[in-house]
Short mmCIF file of C-alpha atoms in Angstrom, two decimals:
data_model
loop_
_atom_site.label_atom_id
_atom_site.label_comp_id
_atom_site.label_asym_id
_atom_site.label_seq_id
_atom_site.Cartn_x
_atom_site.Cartn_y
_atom_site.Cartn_z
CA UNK U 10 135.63 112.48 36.38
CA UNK U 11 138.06 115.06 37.53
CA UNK U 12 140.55 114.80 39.92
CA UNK U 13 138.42 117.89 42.18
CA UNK U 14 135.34 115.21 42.08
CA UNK U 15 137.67 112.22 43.54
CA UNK U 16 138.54 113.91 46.07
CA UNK U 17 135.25 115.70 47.08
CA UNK U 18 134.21 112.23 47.32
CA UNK U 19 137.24 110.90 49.23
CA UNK U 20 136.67 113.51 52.37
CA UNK U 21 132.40 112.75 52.08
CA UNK U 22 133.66 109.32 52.53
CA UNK U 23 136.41 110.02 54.96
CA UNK U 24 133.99 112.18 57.00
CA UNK U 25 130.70 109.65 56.76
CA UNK U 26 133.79 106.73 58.52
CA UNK U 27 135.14 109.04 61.32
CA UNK U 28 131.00 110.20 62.35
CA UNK U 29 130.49 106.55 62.47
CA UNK U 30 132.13 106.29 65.68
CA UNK U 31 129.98 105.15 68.94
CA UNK U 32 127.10 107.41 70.17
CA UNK U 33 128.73 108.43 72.88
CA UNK U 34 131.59 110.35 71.10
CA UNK U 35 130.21 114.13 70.17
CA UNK U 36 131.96 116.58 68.04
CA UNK U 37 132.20 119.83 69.02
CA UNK U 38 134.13 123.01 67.58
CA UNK U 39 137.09 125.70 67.39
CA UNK U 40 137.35 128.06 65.05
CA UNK U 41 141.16 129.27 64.69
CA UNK U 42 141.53 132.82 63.46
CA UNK U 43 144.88 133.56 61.52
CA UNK U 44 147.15 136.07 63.54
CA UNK U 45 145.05 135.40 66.72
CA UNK U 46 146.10 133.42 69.81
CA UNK U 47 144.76 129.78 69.93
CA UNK U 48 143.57 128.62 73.09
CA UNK U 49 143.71 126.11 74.75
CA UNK U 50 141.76 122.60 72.98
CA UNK U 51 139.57 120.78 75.87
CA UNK U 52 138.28 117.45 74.41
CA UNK U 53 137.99 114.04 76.77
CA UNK U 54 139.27 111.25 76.04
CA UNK U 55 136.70 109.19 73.26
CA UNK U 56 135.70 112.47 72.26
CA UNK U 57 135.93 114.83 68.90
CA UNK U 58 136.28 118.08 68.54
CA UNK U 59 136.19 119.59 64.83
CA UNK U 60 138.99 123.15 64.25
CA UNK U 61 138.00 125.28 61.39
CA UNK U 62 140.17 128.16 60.17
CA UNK U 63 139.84 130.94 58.21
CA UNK U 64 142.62 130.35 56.02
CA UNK U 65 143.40 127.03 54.05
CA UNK U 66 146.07 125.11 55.51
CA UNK U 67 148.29 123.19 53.26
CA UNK U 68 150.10 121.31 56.10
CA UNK U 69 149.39 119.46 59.63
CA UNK U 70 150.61 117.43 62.50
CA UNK U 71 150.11 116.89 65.38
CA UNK U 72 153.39 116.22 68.34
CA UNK U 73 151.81 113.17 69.53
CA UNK U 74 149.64 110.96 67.61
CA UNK U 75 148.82 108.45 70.29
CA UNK U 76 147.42 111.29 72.63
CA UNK U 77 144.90 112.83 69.96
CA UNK U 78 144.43 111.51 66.20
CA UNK U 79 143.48 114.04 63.43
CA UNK U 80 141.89 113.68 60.20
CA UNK U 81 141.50 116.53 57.27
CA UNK U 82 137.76 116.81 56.79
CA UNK U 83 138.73 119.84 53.96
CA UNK U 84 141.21 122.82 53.51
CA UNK U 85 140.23 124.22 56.59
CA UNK U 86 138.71 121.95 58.87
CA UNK U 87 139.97 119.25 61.02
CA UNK U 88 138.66 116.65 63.15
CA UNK U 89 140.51 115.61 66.75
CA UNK U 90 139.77 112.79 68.29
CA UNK U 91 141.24 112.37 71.89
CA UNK U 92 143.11 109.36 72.67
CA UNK U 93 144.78 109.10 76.05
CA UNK U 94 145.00 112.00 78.72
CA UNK U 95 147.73 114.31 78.22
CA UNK U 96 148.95 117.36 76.10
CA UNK U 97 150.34 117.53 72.80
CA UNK U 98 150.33 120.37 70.43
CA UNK U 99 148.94 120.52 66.69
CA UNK U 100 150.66 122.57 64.07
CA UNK U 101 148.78 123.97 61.05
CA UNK U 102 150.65 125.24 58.30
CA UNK U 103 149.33 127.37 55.28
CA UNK U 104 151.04 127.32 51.21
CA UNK U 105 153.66 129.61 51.78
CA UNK U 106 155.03 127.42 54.64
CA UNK U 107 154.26 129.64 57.19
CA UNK U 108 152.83 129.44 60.27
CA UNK U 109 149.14 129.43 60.62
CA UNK U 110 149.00 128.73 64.58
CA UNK U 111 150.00 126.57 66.84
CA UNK U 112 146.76 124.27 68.97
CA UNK U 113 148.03 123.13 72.33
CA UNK U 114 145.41 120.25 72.56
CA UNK U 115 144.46 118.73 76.33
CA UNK U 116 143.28 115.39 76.19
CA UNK U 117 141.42 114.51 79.88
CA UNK U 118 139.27 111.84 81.56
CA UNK U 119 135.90 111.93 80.38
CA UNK U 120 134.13 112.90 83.93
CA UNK U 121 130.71 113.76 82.65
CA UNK U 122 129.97 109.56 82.41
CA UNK U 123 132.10 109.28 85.64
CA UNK U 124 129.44 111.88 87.17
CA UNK U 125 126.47 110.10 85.76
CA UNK U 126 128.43 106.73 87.29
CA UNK U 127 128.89 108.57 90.89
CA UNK U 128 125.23 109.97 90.54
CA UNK U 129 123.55 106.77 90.54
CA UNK U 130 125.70 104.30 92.52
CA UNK U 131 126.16 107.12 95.58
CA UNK U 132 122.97 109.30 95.68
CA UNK U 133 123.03 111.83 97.73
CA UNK U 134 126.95 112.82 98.31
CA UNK U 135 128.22 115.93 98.12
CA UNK U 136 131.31 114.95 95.95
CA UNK U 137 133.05 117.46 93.57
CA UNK U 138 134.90 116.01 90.42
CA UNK U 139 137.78 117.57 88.70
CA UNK U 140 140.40 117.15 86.37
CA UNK U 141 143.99 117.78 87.01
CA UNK U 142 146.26 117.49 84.62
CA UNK U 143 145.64 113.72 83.43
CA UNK U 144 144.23 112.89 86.84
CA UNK U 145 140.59 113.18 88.33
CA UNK U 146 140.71 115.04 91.51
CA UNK U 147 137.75 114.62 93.97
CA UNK U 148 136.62 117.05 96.66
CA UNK U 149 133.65 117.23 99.11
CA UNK U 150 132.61 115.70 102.14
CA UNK U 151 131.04 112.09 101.99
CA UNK U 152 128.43 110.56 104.77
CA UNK U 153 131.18 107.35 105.88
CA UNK U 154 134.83 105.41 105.15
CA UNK U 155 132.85 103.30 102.57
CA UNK U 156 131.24 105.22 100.49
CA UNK U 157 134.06 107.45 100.24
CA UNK U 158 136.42 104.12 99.41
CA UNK U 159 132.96 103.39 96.32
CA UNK U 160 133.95 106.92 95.06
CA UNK U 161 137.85 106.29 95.20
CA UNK U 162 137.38 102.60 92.97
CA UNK U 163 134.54 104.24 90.56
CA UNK U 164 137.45 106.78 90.18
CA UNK U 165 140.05 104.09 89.30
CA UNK U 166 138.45 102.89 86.67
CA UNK U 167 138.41 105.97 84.56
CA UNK U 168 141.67 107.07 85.49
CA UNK U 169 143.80 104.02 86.86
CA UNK U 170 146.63 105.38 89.17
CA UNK U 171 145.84 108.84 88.72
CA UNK U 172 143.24 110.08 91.12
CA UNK U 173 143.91 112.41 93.79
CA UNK U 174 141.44 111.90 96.82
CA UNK U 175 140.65 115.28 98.69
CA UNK U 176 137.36 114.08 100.41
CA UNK U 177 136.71 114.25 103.90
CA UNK U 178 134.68 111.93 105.88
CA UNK U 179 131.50 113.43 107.56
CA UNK U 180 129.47 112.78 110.78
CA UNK U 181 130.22 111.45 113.99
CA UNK U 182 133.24 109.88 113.88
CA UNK U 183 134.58 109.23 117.50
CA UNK U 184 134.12 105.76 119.04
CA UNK U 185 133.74 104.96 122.65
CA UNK U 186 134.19 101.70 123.66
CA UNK U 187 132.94 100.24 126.54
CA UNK U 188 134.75 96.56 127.84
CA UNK U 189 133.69 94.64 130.49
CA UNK U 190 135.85 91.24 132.19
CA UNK U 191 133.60 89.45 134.23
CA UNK U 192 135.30 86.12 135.44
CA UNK U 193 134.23 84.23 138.49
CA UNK U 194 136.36 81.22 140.33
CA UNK U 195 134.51 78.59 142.94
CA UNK U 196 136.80 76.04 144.27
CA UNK U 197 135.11 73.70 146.81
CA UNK U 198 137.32 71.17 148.34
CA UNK U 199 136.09 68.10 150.98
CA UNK U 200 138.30 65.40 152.77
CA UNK U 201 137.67 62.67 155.22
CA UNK U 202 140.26 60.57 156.70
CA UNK U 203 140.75 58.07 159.85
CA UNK U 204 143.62 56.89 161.93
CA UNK U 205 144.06 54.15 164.73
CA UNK U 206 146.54 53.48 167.26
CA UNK U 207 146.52 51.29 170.04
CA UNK U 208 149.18 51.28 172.44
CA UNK U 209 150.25 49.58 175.67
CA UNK U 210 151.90 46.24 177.44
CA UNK U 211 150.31 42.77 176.56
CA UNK U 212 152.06 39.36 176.90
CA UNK U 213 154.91 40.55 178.62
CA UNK U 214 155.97 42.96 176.33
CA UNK U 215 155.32 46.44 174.90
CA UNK U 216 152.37 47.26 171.58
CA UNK U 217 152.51 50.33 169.80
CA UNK U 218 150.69 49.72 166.42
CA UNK U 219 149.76 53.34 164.23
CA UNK U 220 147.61 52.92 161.37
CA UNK U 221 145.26 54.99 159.01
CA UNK U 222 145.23 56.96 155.91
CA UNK U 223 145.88 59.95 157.21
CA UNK U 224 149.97 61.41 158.24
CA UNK U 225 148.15 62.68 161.34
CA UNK U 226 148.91 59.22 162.94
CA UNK U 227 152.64 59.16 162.10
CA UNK U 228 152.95 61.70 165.35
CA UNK U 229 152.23 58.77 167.95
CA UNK U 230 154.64 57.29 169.28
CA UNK U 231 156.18 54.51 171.14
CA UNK U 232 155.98 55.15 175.56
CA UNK U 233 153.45 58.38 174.40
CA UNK U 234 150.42 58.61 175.57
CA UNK U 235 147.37 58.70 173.38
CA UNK U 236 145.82 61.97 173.15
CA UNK U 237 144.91 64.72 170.52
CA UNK U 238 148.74 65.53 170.36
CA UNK U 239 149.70 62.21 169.67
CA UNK U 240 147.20 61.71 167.11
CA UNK U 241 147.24 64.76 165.24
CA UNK U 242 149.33 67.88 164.37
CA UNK U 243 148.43 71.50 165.73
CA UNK U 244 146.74 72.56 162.75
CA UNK U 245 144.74 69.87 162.16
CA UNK U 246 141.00 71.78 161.14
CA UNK U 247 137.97 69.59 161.66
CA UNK U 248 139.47 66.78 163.60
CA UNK U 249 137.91 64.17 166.33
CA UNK U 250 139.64 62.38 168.46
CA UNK U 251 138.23 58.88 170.61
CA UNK U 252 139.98 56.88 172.93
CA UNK U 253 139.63 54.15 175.77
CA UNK U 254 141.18 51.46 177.33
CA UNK U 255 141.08 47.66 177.09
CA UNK U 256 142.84 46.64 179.99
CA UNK U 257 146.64 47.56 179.56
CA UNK U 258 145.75 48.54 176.19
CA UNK U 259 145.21 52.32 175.04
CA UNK U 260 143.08 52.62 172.23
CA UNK U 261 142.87 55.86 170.14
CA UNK U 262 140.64 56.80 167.11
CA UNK U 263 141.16 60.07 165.04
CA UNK U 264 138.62 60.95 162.31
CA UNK U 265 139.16 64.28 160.04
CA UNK U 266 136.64 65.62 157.98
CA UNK U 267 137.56 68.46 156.26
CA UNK U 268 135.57 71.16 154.07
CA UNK U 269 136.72 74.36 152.55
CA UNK U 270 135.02 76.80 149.71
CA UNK U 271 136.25 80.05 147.76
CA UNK U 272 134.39 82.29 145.81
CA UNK U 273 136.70 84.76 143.64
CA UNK U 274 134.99 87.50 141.39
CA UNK U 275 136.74 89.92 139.24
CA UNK U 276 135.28 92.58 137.46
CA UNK U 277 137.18 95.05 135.22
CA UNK U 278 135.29 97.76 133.02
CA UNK U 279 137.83 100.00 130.63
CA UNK U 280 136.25 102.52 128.75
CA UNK U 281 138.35 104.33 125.71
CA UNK U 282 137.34 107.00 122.77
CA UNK U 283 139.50 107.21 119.75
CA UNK U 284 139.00 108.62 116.17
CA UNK U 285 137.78 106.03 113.25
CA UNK U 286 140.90 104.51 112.28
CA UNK U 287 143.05 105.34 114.91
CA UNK U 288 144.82 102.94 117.60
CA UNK U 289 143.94 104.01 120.90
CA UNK U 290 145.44 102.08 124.15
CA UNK U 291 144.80 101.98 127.83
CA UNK U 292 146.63 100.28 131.02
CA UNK U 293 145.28 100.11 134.40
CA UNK U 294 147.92 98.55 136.42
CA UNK U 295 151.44 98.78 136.56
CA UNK U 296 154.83 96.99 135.19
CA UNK U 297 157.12 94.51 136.94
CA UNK U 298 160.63 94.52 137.04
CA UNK U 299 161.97 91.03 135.01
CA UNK U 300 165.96 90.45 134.91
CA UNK U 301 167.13 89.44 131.68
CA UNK U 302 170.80 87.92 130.75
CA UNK U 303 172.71 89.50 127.57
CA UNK U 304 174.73 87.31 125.76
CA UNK U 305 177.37 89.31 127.38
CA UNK U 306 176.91 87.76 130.53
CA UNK U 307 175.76 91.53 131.70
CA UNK U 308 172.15 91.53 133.53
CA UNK U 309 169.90 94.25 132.66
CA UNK U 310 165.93 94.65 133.57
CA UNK U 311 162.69 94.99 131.65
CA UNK U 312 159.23 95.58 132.58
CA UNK U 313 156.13 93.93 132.02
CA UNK U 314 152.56 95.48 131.98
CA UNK U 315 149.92 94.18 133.91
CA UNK U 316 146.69 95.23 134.43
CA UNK U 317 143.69 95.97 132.61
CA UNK U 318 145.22 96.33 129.14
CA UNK U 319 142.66 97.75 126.05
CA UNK U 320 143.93 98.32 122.44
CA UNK U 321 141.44 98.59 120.04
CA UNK U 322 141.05 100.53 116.44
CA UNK U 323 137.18 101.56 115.63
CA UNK U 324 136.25 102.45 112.09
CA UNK U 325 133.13 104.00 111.58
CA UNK U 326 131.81 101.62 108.20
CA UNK U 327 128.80 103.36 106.88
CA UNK U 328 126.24 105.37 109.15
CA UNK U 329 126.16 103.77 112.20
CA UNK U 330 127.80 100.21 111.60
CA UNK U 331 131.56 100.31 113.54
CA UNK U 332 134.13 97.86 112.91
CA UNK U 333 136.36 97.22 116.07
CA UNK U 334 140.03 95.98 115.89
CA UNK U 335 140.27 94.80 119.67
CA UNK U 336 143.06 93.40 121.77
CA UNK U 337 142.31 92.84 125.42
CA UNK U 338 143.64 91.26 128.57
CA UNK U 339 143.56 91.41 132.03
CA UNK U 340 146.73 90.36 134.18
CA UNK U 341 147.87 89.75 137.51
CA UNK U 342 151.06 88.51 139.45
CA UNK U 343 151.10 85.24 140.49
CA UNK U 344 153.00 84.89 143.42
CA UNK U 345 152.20 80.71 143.59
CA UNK U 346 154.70 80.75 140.46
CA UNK U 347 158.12 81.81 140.88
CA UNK U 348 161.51 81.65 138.98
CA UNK U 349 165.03 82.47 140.42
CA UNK U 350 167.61 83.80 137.63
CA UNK U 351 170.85 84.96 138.67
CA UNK U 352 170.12 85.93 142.07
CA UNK U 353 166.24 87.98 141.57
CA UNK U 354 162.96 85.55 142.12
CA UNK U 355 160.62 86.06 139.32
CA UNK U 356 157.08 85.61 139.77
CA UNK U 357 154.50 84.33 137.24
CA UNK U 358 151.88 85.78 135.46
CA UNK U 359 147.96 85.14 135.18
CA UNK U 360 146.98 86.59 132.05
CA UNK U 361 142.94 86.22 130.19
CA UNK U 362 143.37 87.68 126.74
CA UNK U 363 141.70 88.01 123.61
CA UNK U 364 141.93 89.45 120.03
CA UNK U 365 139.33 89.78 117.60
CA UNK U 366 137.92 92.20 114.81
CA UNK U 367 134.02 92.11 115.26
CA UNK U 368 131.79 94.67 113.57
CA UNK U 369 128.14 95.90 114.51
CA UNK U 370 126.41 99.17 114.88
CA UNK U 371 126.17 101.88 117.43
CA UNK U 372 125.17 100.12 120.63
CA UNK U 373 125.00 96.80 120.30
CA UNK U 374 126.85 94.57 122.37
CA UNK U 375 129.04 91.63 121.62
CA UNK U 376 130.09 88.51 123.88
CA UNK U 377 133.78 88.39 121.83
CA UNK U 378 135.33 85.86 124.40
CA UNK U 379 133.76 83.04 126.97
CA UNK U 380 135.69 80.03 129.10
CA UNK U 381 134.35 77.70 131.07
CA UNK U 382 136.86 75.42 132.62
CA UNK U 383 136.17 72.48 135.46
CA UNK U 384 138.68 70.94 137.01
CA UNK U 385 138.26 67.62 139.39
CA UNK U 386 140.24 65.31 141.00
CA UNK U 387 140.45 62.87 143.98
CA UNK U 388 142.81 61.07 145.90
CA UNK U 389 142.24 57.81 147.83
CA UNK U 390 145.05 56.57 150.02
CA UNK U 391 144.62 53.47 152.16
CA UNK U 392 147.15 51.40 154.63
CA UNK U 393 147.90 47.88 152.34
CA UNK U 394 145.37 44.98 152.46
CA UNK U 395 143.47 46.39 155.96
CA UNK U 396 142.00 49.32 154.12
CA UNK U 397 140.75 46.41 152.04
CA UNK U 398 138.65 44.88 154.84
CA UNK U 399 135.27 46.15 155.32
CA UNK U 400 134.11 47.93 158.29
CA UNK U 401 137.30 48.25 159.99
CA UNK U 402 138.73 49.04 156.92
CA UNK U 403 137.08 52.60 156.88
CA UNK U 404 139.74 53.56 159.73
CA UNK U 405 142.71 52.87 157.21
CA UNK U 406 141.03 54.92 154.44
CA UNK U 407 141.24 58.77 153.03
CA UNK U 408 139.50 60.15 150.72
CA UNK U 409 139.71 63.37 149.28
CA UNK U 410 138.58 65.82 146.45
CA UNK U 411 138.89 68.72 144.73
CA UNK U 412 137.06 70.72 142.09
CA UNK U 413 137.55 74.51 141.10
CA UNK U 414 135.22 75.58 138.11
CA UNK U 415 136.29 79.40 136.35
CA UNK U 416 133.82 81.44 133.86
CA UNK U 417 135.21 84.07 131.88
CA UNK U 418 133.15 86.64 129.71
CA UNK U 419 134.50 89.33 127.87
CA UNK U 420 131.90 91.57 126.76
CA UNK U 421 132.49 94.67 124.17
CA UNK U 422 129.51 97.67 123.27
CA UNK U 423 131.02 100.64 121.10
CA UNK U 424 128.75 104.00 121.07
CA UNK U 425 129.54 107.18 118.51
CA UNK U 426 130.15 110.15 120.85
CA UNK U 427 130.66 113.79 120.29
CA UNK U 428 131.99 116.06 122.53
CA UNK U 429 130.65 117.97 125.07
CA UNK U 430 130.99 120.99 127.43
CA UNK U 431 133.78 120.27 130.10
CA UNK U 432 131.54 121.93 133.17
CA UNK U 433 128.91 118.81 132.39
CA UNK U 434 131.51 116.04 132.96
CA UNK U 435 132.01 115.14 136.68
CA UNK U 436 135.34 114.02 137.98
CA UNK U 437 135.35 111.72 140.99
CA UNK U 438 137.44 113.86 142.57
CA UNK U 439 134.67 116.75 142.73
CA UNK U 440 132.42 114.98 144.84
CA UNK U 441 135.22 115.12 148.26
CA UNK U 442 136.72 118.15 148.87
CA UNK U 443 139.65 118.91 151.14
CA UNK U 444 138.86 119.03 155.36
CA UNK U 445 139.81 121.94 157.12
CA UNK U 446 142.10 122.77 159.63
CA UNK U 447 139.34 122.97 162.05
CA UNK U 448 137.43 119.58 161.06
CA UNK U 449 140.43 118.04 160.87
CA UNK U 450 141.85 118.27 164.22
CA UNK U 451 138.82 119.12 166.07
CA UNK U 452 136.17 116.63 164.50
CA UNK U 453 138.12 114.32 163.03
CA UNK U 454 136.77 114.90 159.25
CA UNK U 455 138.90 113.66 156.50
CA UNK U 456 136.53 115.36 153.87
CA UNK U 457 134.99 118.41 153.84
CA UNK U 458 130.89 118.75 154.41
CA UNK U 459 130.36 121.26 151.96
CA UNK U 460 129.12 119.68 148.94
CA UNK U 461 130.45 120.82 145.54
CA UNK U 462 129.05 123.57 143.63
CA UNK U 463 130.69 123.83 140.18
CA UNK U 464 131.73 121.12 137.73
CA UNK U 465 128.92 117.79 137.07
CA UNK U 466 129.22 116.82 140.45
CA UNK U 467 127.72 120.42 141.56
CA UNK U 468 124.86 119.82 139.41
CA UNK U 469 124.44 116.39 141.32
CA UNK U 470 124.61 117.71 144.53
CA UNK U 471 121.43 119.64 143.33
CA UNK U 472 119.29 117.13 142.91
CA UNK U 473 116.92 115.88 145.08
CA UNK U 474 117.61 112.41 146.04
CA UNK U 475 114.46 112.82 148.36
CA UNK U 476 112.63 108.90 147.82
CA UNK U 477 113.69 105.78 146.84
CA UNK U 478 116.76 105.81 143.99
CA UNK U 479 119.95 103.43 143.12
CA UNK U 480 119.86 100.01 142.92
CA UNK U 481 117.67 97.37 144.57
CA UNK U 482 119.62 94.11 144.99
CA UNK U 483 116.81 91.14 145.99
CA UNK U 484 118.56 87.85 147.59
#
């Protein structure tokens, strides 16, 4: 066996190992021409590419071994198998020592399984896929934030820290959203209460006794006569008062029953529109003035918001589904709570507040926040041992109670919206235009008659209201 036949059968075996590679790595080839310019060598990355040239080569190598590998298949072909993404440069040499060319070989991400990957996990998107360098750049327009975030981790996998994301998101993507505070306080208070005095000369001396539950009685007094302004102050509300005499004795009875409700409603409806994934705030209200001592001794003043307050950040999910970031409060002073520092009197704050993230789709509402709260109490004073006795007992007794009940509901519904034309959106302002000269001073008019023409509220002054319309509230 000659040493031609050894190693004819070397490269049959050399090429029969380096074809046995997966079935996903394909071979494809470049034919170098001596004296010509090269071009550039495309092959990605787990895939072969064979270079033949016209004239044997008696040397090669390649700058960088762990970007591409070659093998000698024969005199004058070679097999390069790509490695990692990047460029590197193969040199082929002929006998002489010369030059036969030099291959700049560019190693990138193989995309085509990537597209096949993209193809089948996001049907239907519009997503371009390039290479750049040893990156994957993406272009196109996707349908939402997550399928556009699927694309970005598919991406990461094939080429980890090196994707460049050019995509833009698609569709509506403006949020309006639409708060309402609906919080309603009943307080209901009752108190009944008695006082006695008897006054007068018996057994040779003078009697004044006072006595009942009720501080009412504490304004008799000794040589006073026993009337409504003995017994009980000026602003006494829901008060009685009895008398008569038993011989040289005055006898006065007071009874007080007293009953007082409250109703308080508040009802607060902020609406906002901000761009998926942007913060967007709103205040209806104002700020008040608090001091605040430095360290230096030196005063200085800072203001606090209250109001309506709304800061929220939508982002539109997929299709219609919006996830809402939401902070919300609504504030008021409290002039029943008050703090004096260094000379200014501070009052307190009520304050209902919430934060939550909540997600659901376009329309759909969302009870983020309730509160119930019932408060009770009652009070029972008596005069010592004779409120103890029964019957008479009664007029040394008060009794009195209290109970105030609040509900709180904080309701949330976010809508997509696109814009529209300005002249369709009324202002309230349209709807009252300025009086004249002439129906001010002569009629008395503080608005014009003349309803408006332009602008939304001209197309409502068009319609016929002619019939029954609005709201019909049944009691």
């Amino acid at each position: 066996m000659t040493y031609k036949t050894i190693i004819k059968a070397a490269l049959a075996g050399l090429t029969l190992a380096l074809t046995s590679v997966p079935a996903s790595v394909t071979a494809e080839t470049l034919r170098v021409m001596r004296g010509a310019p090269s071009g550039v060598l495309n092959i990605p990355m787990n895939r072969a590419v064979v270079v033949e040239t016209d004239t044997p080569y008696a040397e090669l190598s390649v700058a960088n071994s762990g970007i591409a590998d070659i093998s000698s298949i024969s005199d004058r072909t070679i097999y390069v198998l790509g490695q990692e993404p990047g460029r590197t440069t193969l040199t082929l040499l002929g006998a002489d020592g010369r030059l036969i060319t030099n291959v700049e070989v560019h190693v990138t991400p193989d995309i085509t399984e990537f597209k096949e990957r993209l193809e089948q996990i996001l049907p239907g998107e519009h997503i371009e896929v390039r290479t750049a360098n040893n990156g994957i750049v993406l272009s196109g327009t996707v349908s939402s934030t997550a399928r556009l975030d699927r694309a970005l981790e598919l991406a990461e996998r094939y080429a980890p820290e090196r994707v460049s994301n050019l995509m833009s998101v698609g569709g509506t993507q403006q949020v309006m959203l639409k708060v309402r505070f609906a919080e309603m306080q009943r307080s209901v208070r009752k108190s009944l209460s008695s006082s006695i005095a008897l006054q007068g000369t018996t057994l040779g001396g003078d009697l004044g006794v006072l006595g009942g539950g009720n501080t009412l009685a504490t304004a008799a007094g000794a040589n006073a006569g026993v009337s409504a302004g003995t017994l009980g102050s000026g602003d006494a509300n829901g008060a009685m008062l009895f008398g008569f005499n038993a011989g040289a004795v005055e006898v006065g009875i007071l009874l007080e029953a007293l009953e007082t409700r409250g109703v308080v409603r508040t009802l607060a409806e902020p609406n906002l529109t901000a761009l998926s994934g942007q913060e967007a705030k709103f205040l209806a209200g104002g700020e008040y003035p608090v001091p605040v001592v430095q360290e230096e001794g030196r005063t200085t003043v800072e203001f606090k918001p209250f109001g309506v307050e709304l800061n929220f950040v939508p982002r539109v999910v997929d299709g219609d589904i919006i996830n809402v970031e939401l902070a919300a409060a609504v504030s008021s002073i409290d002039p029943s709570v008050a703090v004096t520092q260094s000379g200014f009197a501070v009052n307190g704050f009520k304050r209902r507040e919430t934060s939550t993230t909540v997600e659901m789709r376009d329309g759909e509402s969302f009870a983020i926040a309730g509160l119930l709260s019932d408060d009770f109490q009652d009070i029972n004073g008596q005069v010592p041992w004779i409120g103890d006795v029964p019957v008479l007992g009664a007029l040394f007794r008060s009794a009195e109670y209290q109970r105030e009940q609040t509900e709180l509901v904080i309701i949330i519904t976010p809508h997509l919206v696109t814009p529209t034309r300005g002249e369709a959106l009324a202002l309230p302002t349209d709807r009252v235009q300025p009086p004249t000269e002439r129906d001010l001073f002569l009629f008395g008019r503080v608005a014009a008659d003349e309803a408006p023409t332009q602008g939304g509220a001209g197309e409502i002054a068009r319609q016929d209201f002619s019939g029954s319309y609005g709201y019909v509230l049944d009691e």
